[in-house]
Every structure is written in C-alpha cells, then in structure tokens.
Amino acid sequence: MTVAAPPYELVIGIETHVELKTESKMFCGCRARWFGAPPNTLVCPVCLGLPGALPVPNRRAIELAINAGLALHCTQPEHTKFDRKNYLYPDLPKGYQISQYDLPLNVKGWLELPSGKRVGITRAHLEEDTGTLKHGEDAGRKYTLVDFNRSGVPLLEIVSEPDMSSAEEGEQYVRALRDVLIYAGVSDVRLEEGAGRFDVNVSIRFSEDGKTAWPPQSEIKNLNSYQALRDAVAYESRRLWEDWQAGGELRTRSGKITVGWSPDRRRTYLQRTKEEVEDYRYFPEPDLVALAPDRTMVENLRASLPEMPADRRARFIEHLGLSDYDARNLLADPALAEFFEATIKLEPANPKAAANWVLGEISAALKRDGIALRDARITPEHVAELIRMVDAGRISITAAKAVFAQLWKDGGDPEAIVNTMGLAQVSDEAALAEVVDLVLKEDAKAVASYRAGNDRALGALVGAVMKRLGKKANPVVVNRILRQRIG
Ligand code: ZN
Ligand code: MN
C-alpha cells in the first residue's frame, strides 16, 4: 500500500523532561526515587515550600546534567544560574519552580539519529519536578489529592531545534536521546513511571498562492510514550491542515496554542491559547548563588564519560567488521552488547562469530525461556571457548551448538562436554579415509553419477560420510578426501 505524501511539510521540535538518577532531590535531602512510595512520605520543609526553608543544590544532579550535555556535544558556559519560573498550580507548593532561564548549564549540541542525520540541541538545563495530582470520585463527589513525593526531584529539560520533519523522525530522536541518557548514566528514563515526558512543537508549512504559508504552531504537552508521540503528531498536523483549509481560527490566530493528548479519544484538546515567556516573570533565584562549573570539573566529567551508542556502533562496524544490522541489534540491548564485548575481549580473533552467538543462539534461548541474560548460565568464557574450538577445527559448528544447548541447560566446562558427548571432530585423515572408502563402495551409483558430471552427487556422498560419523567429521577434510578418491 502506498500512502500519499501530505500536502504540507511538517516541522517539529521536542522538549524532553527526564528525571536524573540521583539518590536525593534537587534542593533537599529527601529520597528522589518517589515512584510507588506512600503519598507524602518523601517530603520536608524545602520540597513542601514551607516559609523560611532554603534550597541547597545537589552536586550530583549538576554533574549528571553536565554529563548529559557532554554526551549531547553541548558546550558548558562558565557562568550559569538558577531562576524562578512563577506560576500557580496545586502541585507546585512554592508557587514557582526553580529552573534556568537565560543561562542554562548546556548549550548548542547535537544528537545523531540512526539515519546519520544530526538534530540540533538548543539547550539542556536543570530544574525541579512538581508534585502529582490524583483525581477521584467518592459518592458522586469529585475530589483531587496532591502528593508531594515527586516535588523537588531533579529534572533535566532538553530542548531540540525544530529539525525533524515527520512523526517517525520524532520517535527516532526520542529513542536515540533515551539511549544516550541511559548510556551516560544520567537517567533511567522510565517512561512508564512518568520519569520521561515529551512536549512536541508541531507546525506545518506549505505554499499557497505562490507564497509560503506557515501557520502558528501547536505545542503538545506531556506525551509519555512513543506511541502517544507518533499518534499525537500525526493527529495534530492533520488537524492544523484541515483547520486552515476550512478557513478556521488558525488563519487569524497569531500565537501558538498548547494542547494535551487524549490516548483514549485519540485526539488533542485545547489547554491554553496564549502563553508568553513573560507570563512566568522569570527572575534570578535569590536563595541560590550563581553557578560557575569550573573547567577542571567539566574536563574530569568529560574524561569519565562512557562511550556513546553512535560511537559504539561506528566502532563495531569500522573496527570489528560487523554488519550495520548486527551492530544495531547489539546496541538495542545493552546487556547483549556487554556480553558481546566481554566475549571478544577473551577471544578477539573472531568478532563476527561472537556477534552470531549473541544475536543467534543466545537471543533465541533468552526469548524462548523468557529470562534476562544476567540470569542465564551461559558466560562470555563459554562462548569464547566455543569460538576457539570451532575456529581450531576441533568441533564443527553443529557440534558447538549441541555443546551450547548443554551449557545453557546446566552450565559446565565446554571442553568436558565435548569429551563426554564425543563431539571432537575427526580430522584424522586415515580414520576419515576409511569411512570414505566404505561409503564409496556402498554407493557406486552416486560415484558414477558424479563421474558423469553431476556435481550434486558429491554432496550426497559427503552427507553419507557425515551421517556415519555423526557431528564429528570435519566436512572440509571429508570433501577433500572424496574428491581425491573419485576425481
Ligand atoms: Zn525534601
Ligand atoms: Mn521545564
């Protein structure tokens, strides 16, 4: 099926909020892992916004925020500060959020998508999360409860440039961003716990009467899954187009609107019509001093940053000779990638074989048994040993798979299993030749057929020899002896 391209160009930028992986909150000592805790048990005067309570910045949160910026190729200005973003909402006890306005911790970076395209990162700044509201109904009366456990949890807001031109590309961006943040140890990005949220700016551009029309954009707030992002962007861009075509309010409106996404009704709904940055009355946070991350600290963080997914993929392909497909599949699962790395450290000669084991037998067995790799009996030592034995011609690949099955089931020593199962490959020419002669005597018809020019008859003879010797015969040697005998 082919889908007609829409009659407009889509332009999207994404603001992502992720909770940082710290033990304590941004400005107090309360525990930051709030998810699942009984309501209002992880609170203190600071994160409840009680009068007179003073914030103390979390050093670890600042380091993690800089790590994220480094991983996203941002620069870290020498002078930054915290600002108050003022607004009133029941989940915000102070009546303002401590955020960063005009001097963020990280500016001007980029993130590479699997396609190779680079999406610009405008900024990545540090702020604090709000509490959460729970709406309910009791005997026909609606009520709302507030839980401040999440209040003050460190948040990183990452703002992209409007560099994406489809919902799919938007999804690739947030997936790649998630990978980078997890690799950098900055955040677990647990979307299902609300620890990662996306605001997507959607606009459409098209030509009309010889001029470029670029109607005001919509900002879709608080998307918390890839599916929601895909569906909401597709819906809202189409809605903008249809509204414009129908001569709707979009033609006369000047500023952007903010909408929410209802996954149940599969549509967006209007939240606010106009929201200018002035509405927040930003001003420097008077309870905190300006922040000047010193260069030594930034350079030390840079030096200790682990390899990022895009660099790792490049290394797998360029230095280890893996296919793009294998590299992608390994990267998709950090546990598989680690297992692969550990295996090639032990047996560096054949990375392709290591990738085959990890993406083949191991992945299949994990899926079949529904377990995680860390709970499996198989180790990188086992796999390195199997690769070594196959490459040395000691066992065939078929035999190695049988040894693997045994290791997967009970663990143990590959060498011992080869001996117990009698799988050592017979490469001894005299022993093989004996069996070859036997087969040639038994199947004169195949011999004649081969001599008459039917090459496939040789395969049948090899098969007959292999059958007699089980998985033990070395097919390369068998082939050679057969050709010598009848060629
Ligand atoms: Zn607190
Ligand atoms: Mn924010």
XYZ file of C-alpha atoms and ligand atoms in Angstrom:
489
model
C 0.000 0.000 0.000
C 1.294 3.452 -0.776
C 0.287 6.441 1.282
C 0.127 9.784 -0.473
C 2.534 12.334 0.974
C 0.681 15.056 2.893
C 0.286 18.354 1.004
C 2.376 20.150 3.605
C 5.796 19.960 5.182
C 5.915 19.008 8.854
C 8.319 20.793 11.203
C 8.769 19.524 14.755
C 10.954 20.317 17.734
C 10.867 18.413 21.006
C 11.353 19.419 24.635
C 12.149 16.420 26.790
C 12.000 16.278 30.584
C 13.828 13.415 32.300
C 14.365 12.729 35.976
C 18.020 12.478 36.886
C 19.382 9.360 38.573
C 20.267 10.822 41.982
C 19.750 9.430 45.467
C 18.285 12.671 46.824
C 16.186 15.531 45.495
C 17.439 18.703 43.776
C 17.457 21.067 46.746
C 16.911 18.896 49.853
C 17.928 15.523 51.271
C 14.637 13.705 50.626
C 14.840 10.473 48.644
C 14.437 11.071 44.886
C 13.088 7.599 43.984
C 9.482 8.548 44.608
C 7.637 6.084 42.412
C 5.468 3.688 44.403
C 6.185 5.292 47.807
C 3.141 6.007 50.062
C 1.865 9.558 49.350
C 3.626 12.456 51.077
C 6.219 10.323 52.854
C 9.270 11.710 50.997
C 8.872 15.347 51.963
C 10.482 18.057 54.105
C 10.042 21.824 54.594
C 12.164 22.548 51.488
C 10.252 20.433 48.956
C 6.937 21.370 50.586
C 7.812 25.026 50.048
C 7.294 25.963 53.699
C 8.159 29.555 54.657
C 11.804 30.084 55.573
C 13.089 26.813 54.125
C 16.204 27.302 51.969
C 17.368 25.233 48.966
C 20.828 23.618 48.804
C 21.796 22.405 45.286
C 22.529 18.713 44.754
C 26.091 18.431 43.422
C 25.437 15.047 41.847
C 22.462 16.438 39.886
C 24.677 19.205 38.499
C 27.320 16.654 37.470
C 24.748 14.420 35.794
C 23.236 17.393 33.957
C 26.696 18.309 32.650
C 27.313 14.672 31.690
C 24.120 14.731 29.636
C 25.265 17.932 27.951
C 28.690 16.458 27.186
C 27.102 13.318 25.742
C 24.982 15.578 23.530
C 28.049 17.533 22.322
C 26.937 20.718 24.091
C 29.241 23.352 25.498
C 29.088 24.355 29.152
C 29.168 28.130 29.654
C 31.396 29.283 32.520
C 28.581 31.204 34.156
C 25.120 29.852 34.742
C 22.433 30.471 37.325
C 19.106 29.312 38.650
C 15.934 31.338 38.062
C 12.416 31.326 39.418
C 9.668 30.413 36.978
C 6.490 31.712 38.590
C 3.107 30.094 38.100
C 0.323 28.864 40.286
C -0.764 25.244 40.280
C -1.795 22.932 43.126
C 1.165 20.557 42.539
C 3.670 23.427 42.888
C 3.788 24.320 46.608
C 6.161 27.305 46.374
C 4.186 28.995 43.596
C 7.313 28.872 41.472
C 9.669 26.291 40.007
C 13.418 26.706 40.340
C 14.686 26.379 36.776
C 17.255 28.002 34.491
C 16.190 30.782 32.161
C 18.776 32.657 30.122
C 21.988 30.961 31.279
C 21.474 27.193 31.078
C 24.142 24.638 32.022
C 24.452 23.265 28.469
C 24.038 24.948 25.081
C 24.407 24.198 21.350
C 24.857 20.465 20.887
C 23.549 17.758 18.606
C 22.251 14.228 18.638
C 22.835 11.794 15.796
C 19.925 9.647 14.634
C 20.497 6.098 13.278
C 19.969 7.552 9.788
C 23.084 9.680 10.325
C 21.051 12.909 10.489
C 22.021 15.303 13.280
C 19.305 17.014 15.296
C 20.442 20.244 16.954
C 20.197 20.532 20.735
C 19.411 24.115 21.683
C 19.979 23.714 25.406
C 19.767 21.319 28.335
C 19.027 22.863 31.714
C 18.413 21.784 35.261
C 15.188 22.267 37.190
C 12.956 20.613 39.772
C 9.906 18.418 39.268
C 6.440 19.183 40.639
C 4.189 17.050 42.853
C 1.487 14.855 41.362
C -2.308 15.191 41.460
C -4.716 12.289 41.789
C -8.278 12.823 40.711
C -11.085 10.636 42.069
C -14.750 10.436 42.837
C -16.479 9.356 46.029
C -20.265 9.014 46.277
C -20.718 11.298 43.295
C -18.364 13.961 44.625
C -15.240 14.649 42.666
C -12.036 15.353 44.531
C -8.343 15.866 43.860
C -5.499 14.750 46.139
C -1.974 16.060 45.986
C 1.172 14.027 46.605
C 4.434 15.953 47.067
C 6.789 12.948 46.907
C 7.881 13.985 43.391
C 8.179 17.648 44.338
C 11.817 18.737 44.002
C 13.103 15.670 42.127
C 15.929 16.833 39.777
C 14.771 17.242 36.192
C 16.772 17.842 33.068
C 14.971 19.679 30.277
C 16.496 19.068 26.847
C 15.306 21.347 24.054
C 15.885 20.352 20.440
C 15.986 22.542 17.376
C 12.941 22.203 15.064
C 14.968 19.832 12.899
C 12.585 16.909 12.491
C 10.156 16.533 9.643
C 7.986 13.508 10.465
C 6.460 11.719 13.432
C 8.805 8.798 12.716
C 11.815 11.077 12.896
C 10.500 12.500 16.157
C 10.300 8.982 17.521
C 13.835 8.183 16.311
C 15.024 11.298 18.120
C 13.445 10.464 21.475
C 14.631 6.857 21.247
C 18.192 7.939 20.427
C 18.042 10.514 23.232
C 16.870 7.880 25.678
C 19.773 5.591 24.672
C 22.316 8.370 25.172
C 20.951 9.342 28.588
C 20.942 5.728 29.751
C 24.462 5.085 28.400
C 25.727 8.268 30.080
C 24.261 7.048 33.386
C 22.259 10.263 33.639
C 18.740 8.872 33.838
C 16.876 5.589 33.581
C 14.193 7.373 31.503
C 11.456 5.168 32.932
C 8.645 6.410 30.692
C 6.145 4.087 32.346
C 6.772 5.857 35.673
C 6.431 9.313 34.173
C 10.188 9.845 34.602
C 10.468 10.997 30.982
C 7.969 13.309 29.239
C 7.927 14.940 25.827
C 6.462 18.280 24.716
C 6.310 18.442 20.937
C 6.081 21.658 18.932
C 4.249 20.889 15.707
C 3.900 23.192 12.760
C 3.144 22.807 9.087
C 4.476 24.736 6.109
C 3.154 24.789 2.569
C 2.882 27.072 -0.382
C -0.340 28.865 -1.124
C -0.924 31.424 -3.872
C 2.805 31.412 -4.590
C 3.701 32.277 -1.001
C 4.935 30.152 1.851
C 2.253 29.728 4.497
C 3.487 28.899 7.967
C 0.580 28.995 10.423
C 1.166 29.274 14.196
C 2.270 26.084 15.857
C 0.711 23.803 18.451
C 2.633 22.531 21.435
C 1.508 19.073 22.526
C 2.255 18.740 26.247
C 3.338 15.788 28.351
C 3.472 12.832 25.989
C 4.818 9.826 27.855
C 5.174 7.054 25.282
C 6.484 6.610 21.743
C 3.038 5.581 20.602
C 1.482 8.761 22.031
C 4.166 10.835 20.310
C 3.533 9.177 16.933
C -0.251 9.388 17.172
C -0.421 12.905 18.598
C 1.929 14.421 15.992
C 0.047 12.738 13.126
C -3.287 13.898 14.511
C -2.304 17.480 15.285
C -0.527 18.159 11.980
C -3.547 16.890 10.058
C -5.851 18.968 12.262
C -3.818 22.125 11.562
C -4.013 21.466 7.828
C -7.739 20.789 7.848
C -8.467 23.812 10.043
C -6.513 26.019 7.653
C -8.276 24.582 4.592
C -11.680 25.101 6.236
C -10.851 28.742 6.940
C -10.777 28.069 10.677
C -9.371 30.049 13.582
C -5.803 29.122 12.611
C -5.996 31.694 9.775
C -6.499 34.576 12.172
C -4.600 33.435 15.241
C -1.158 34.953 15.858
C 0.422 32.959 18.691
C 0.844 29.281 19.444
C -1.568 27.141 21.418
C -0.932 24.413 23.960
C -2.812 21.162 23.610
C -2.994 17.882 25.508
C -3.319 14.401 24.017
C -6.077 12.026 24.977
C -4.972 8.487 24.110
C -8.495 7.143 24.726
C -10.268 9.563 22.424
C -7.228 9.606 20.121
C -7.352 13.374 19.727
C -5.772 16.531 21.086
C -7.680 19.016 23.227
C -7.040 22.697 23.862
C -5.300 23.607 27.109
C -4.154 27.221 26.770
C -4.391 29.712 23.943
C -1.524 32.040 24.523
C 1.444 31.634 26.728
C 4.349 34.017 26.513
C 7.557 33.631 28.393
C 6.813 36.959 30.175
C 3.868 35.308 31.868
C 6.322 33.417 34.065
C 8.051 36.558 35.357
C 11.424 34.798 35.433
C 13.990 36.340 37.759
C 17.262 35.087 39.286
C 16.668 32.785 42.249
C 17.637 34.947 45.253
C 18.162 31.953 47.567
C 20.954 30.475 45.430
C 24.294 31.860 44.284
C 25.230 31.859 40.598
C 26.674 28.582 39.372
C 30.097 28.535 37.752
C 31.045 24.962 36.849
C 34.839 25.071 36.908
C 36.738 23.800 33.876
C 38.556 21.059 35.743
C 35.258 19.607 36.862
C 33.856 19.720 33.319
C 37.007 18.139 31.858
C 37.049 15.407 34.511
C 33.433 14.606 33.736
C 34.224 14.533 30.023
C 37.102 12.122 30.592
C 34.982 9.725 32.632
C 32.045 9.643 30.216
C 31.476 6.167 28.759
C 31.305 5.538 25.030
C 28.042 6.733 23.471
C 25.791 4.499 21.320
C 26.638 6.201 17.999
C 30.390 5.870 18.664
C 29.980 2.289 19.744
C 28.054 1.462 16.583
C 30.800 3.055 14.492
C 33.442 1.026 16.362
C 31.504 -2.230 15.890
C 31.237 -1.620 12.159
C 34.565 0.008 11.333
C 36.932 -1.739 13.718
C 35.260 -5.074 14.318
C 33.838 -5.571 10.834
C 30.259 -6.238 11.943
C 27.378 -5.501 9.624
C 25.249 -2.435 10.282
C 22.377 -4.810 11.069
C 24.341 -6.775 13.691
C 25.715 -3.584 15.249
C 22.234 -2.118 15.581
C 20.821 -5.266 17.130
C 23.642 -5.477 19.667
C 23.215 -1.825 20.614
C 19.486 -2.195 21.039
C 20.098 -4.274 24.165
C 22.881 -3.062 26.479
C 23.078 -6.492 28.161
C 23.719 -8.220 24.819
C 26.265 -5.543 23.867
C 28.130 -6.038 27.168
C 28.142 -9.815 26.740
C 29.484 -9.390 23.213
C 32.230 -7.014 24.409
C 33.250 -9.412 27.180
C 33.402 -12.295 24.688
C 35.595 -10.506 22.160
C 37.902 -9.396 24.948
C 38.531 -13.086 25.664
C 38.592 -14.122 22.001
C 39.456 -11.083 19.862
C 40.165 -13.036 16.675
C 36.592 -13.526 15.509
C 34.119 -10.755 16.463
C 31.680 -11.850 13.752
C 31.368 -15.294 15.378
C 30.798 -13.676 18.783
C 28.032 -11.496 17.298
C 26.480 -14.586 15.696
C 26.375 -16.429 19.012
C 24.958 -13.474 20.921
C 22.337 -12.492 18.329
C 21.613 -16.071 17.289
C 21.641 -18.862 19.853
C 21.701 -16.659 22.949
C 18.943 -14.247 21.868
C 16.756 -17.141 20.744
C 17.261 -19.040 24.006
C 16.533 -15.917 26.065
C 13.324 -15.345 24.167
C 12.302 -18.998 24.376
C 12.884 -19.203 28.140
C 11.692 -15.667 28.883
C 14.675 -14.844 31.076
C 17.191 -12.000 31.329
C 20.785 -12.556 30.244
C 22.101 -11.934 33.771
C 20.029 -14.922 34.965
C 21.359 -17.278 32.286
C 24.085 -19.894 32.945
C 25.977 -19.105 29.746
C 29.055 -16.892 30.185
C 31.354 -14.985 27.805
C 34.049 -17.540 28.776
C 31.849 -20.350 27.430
C 31.182 -18.593 24.151
C 34.833 -17.583 23.686
C 35.802 -21.223 24.185
C 33.217 -22.440 21.657
C 34.503 -19.940 19.083
C 38.086 -21.048 19.720
C 37.231 -24.732 19.322
C 35.296 -24.184 16.096
C 37.993 -21.968 14.598
C 40.677 -24.515 15.507
C 38.694 -27.228 13.738
C 38.299 -29.166 16.961
C 34.490 -29.239 16.736
C 32.048 -28.440 13.956
C 29.593 -25.552 14.272
C 26.788 -28.108 14.582
C 28.605 -29.785 17.463
C 29.246 -26.374 19.041
C 25.514 -25.724 19.031
C 24.949 -29.012 20.825
C 27.557 -28.019 23.431
C 25.858 -24.639 23.743
C 22.499 -26.289 24.424
C 24.114 -28.286 27.216
C 25.836 -25.195 28.670
C 22.588 -23.267 28.508
C 20.809 -26.020 30.421
C 23.341 -26.890 33.103
C 26.415 -24.713 32.681
C 29.766 -26.515 32.970
C 33.003 -26.770 31.042
C 32.804 -26.772 27.209
C 35.899 -28.977 26.847
C 34.478 -31.582 29.247
C 31.118 -31.536 27.444
C 32.841 -32.093 24.077
C 34.590 -35.138 25.533
C 31.543 -36.556 27.307
C 29.342 -36.138 24.252
C 32.093 -37.469 21.982
C 31.840 -34.446 19.721
C 35.509 -33.883 18.968
C 35.793 -33.527 15.234
C 37.605 -36.274 13.379
C 40.181 -34.603 11.199
C 42.480 -37.606 11.252
C 42.817 -38.396 7.552
C 43.374 -42.119 7.916
C 40.235 -42.531 10.048
C 38.162 -40.435 7.678
C 39.518 -42.146 4.586
C 38.401 -45.498 5.972
C 34.810 -44.300 6.219
C 35.016 -42.603 2.821
C 36.085 -45.842 1.173
C 33.222 -47.650 2.843
C 30.702 -45.144 1.544
C 32.154 -45.214 -1.969
C 31.805 -48.986 -2.042
C 28.205 -48.819 -0.842
C 27.023 -46.127 -3.213
C 28.515 -46.918 -6.599
C 25.574 -45.198 -8.233
C 26.426 -41.809 -6.736
C 30.047 -42.273 -7.726
C 29.061 -42.993 -11.322
C 26.690 -40.050 -11.361
C 29.434 -37.731 -10.095
C 31.872 -39.002 -12.697
C 29.180 -38.382 -15.351
C 29.300 -34.716 -14.400
C 26.628 -34.464 -11.701
C 28.282 -32.337 -9.021
C 25.386 -32.724 -6.644
C 26.191 -36.410 -6.246
C 29.293 -35.351 -4.278
C 27.072 -33.672 -1.726
C 25.162 -36.908 -1.207
C 28.441 -38.758 -0.608
C 29.672 -36.142 1.877
C 26.311 -36.435 3.609
C 26.645 -40.211 3.856
C 30.097 -39.906 5.441
C 28.894 -37.267 7.894
C 25.935 -39.432 8.800
C 28.199 -42.324 9.740
C 30.426 -40.094 11.888
C 27.660 -38.060 13.469
C 28.534 -34.418 14.023
C 32.177 -35.262 14.450
C 33.551 -35.374 10.926
C 35.317 -32.334 9.594
C 33.362 -31.622 6.386
C 36.239 -29.773 4.750
C 38.548 -32.768 5.108
C 35.817 -35.214 4.031
C 35.220 -33.172 0.909
C 38.877 -33.134 0.012
C 39.387 -36.874 0.503
C 36.282 -37.672 -1.535
C 37.459 -35.534 -4.445
C 40.903 -37.154 -4.324
C 39.387 -40.649 -4.360
C 36.905 -40.232 -7.189
C 38.052 -37.118 -9.039
Zn 12.540 17.480 50.768
Mn 10.653 22.529 32.077
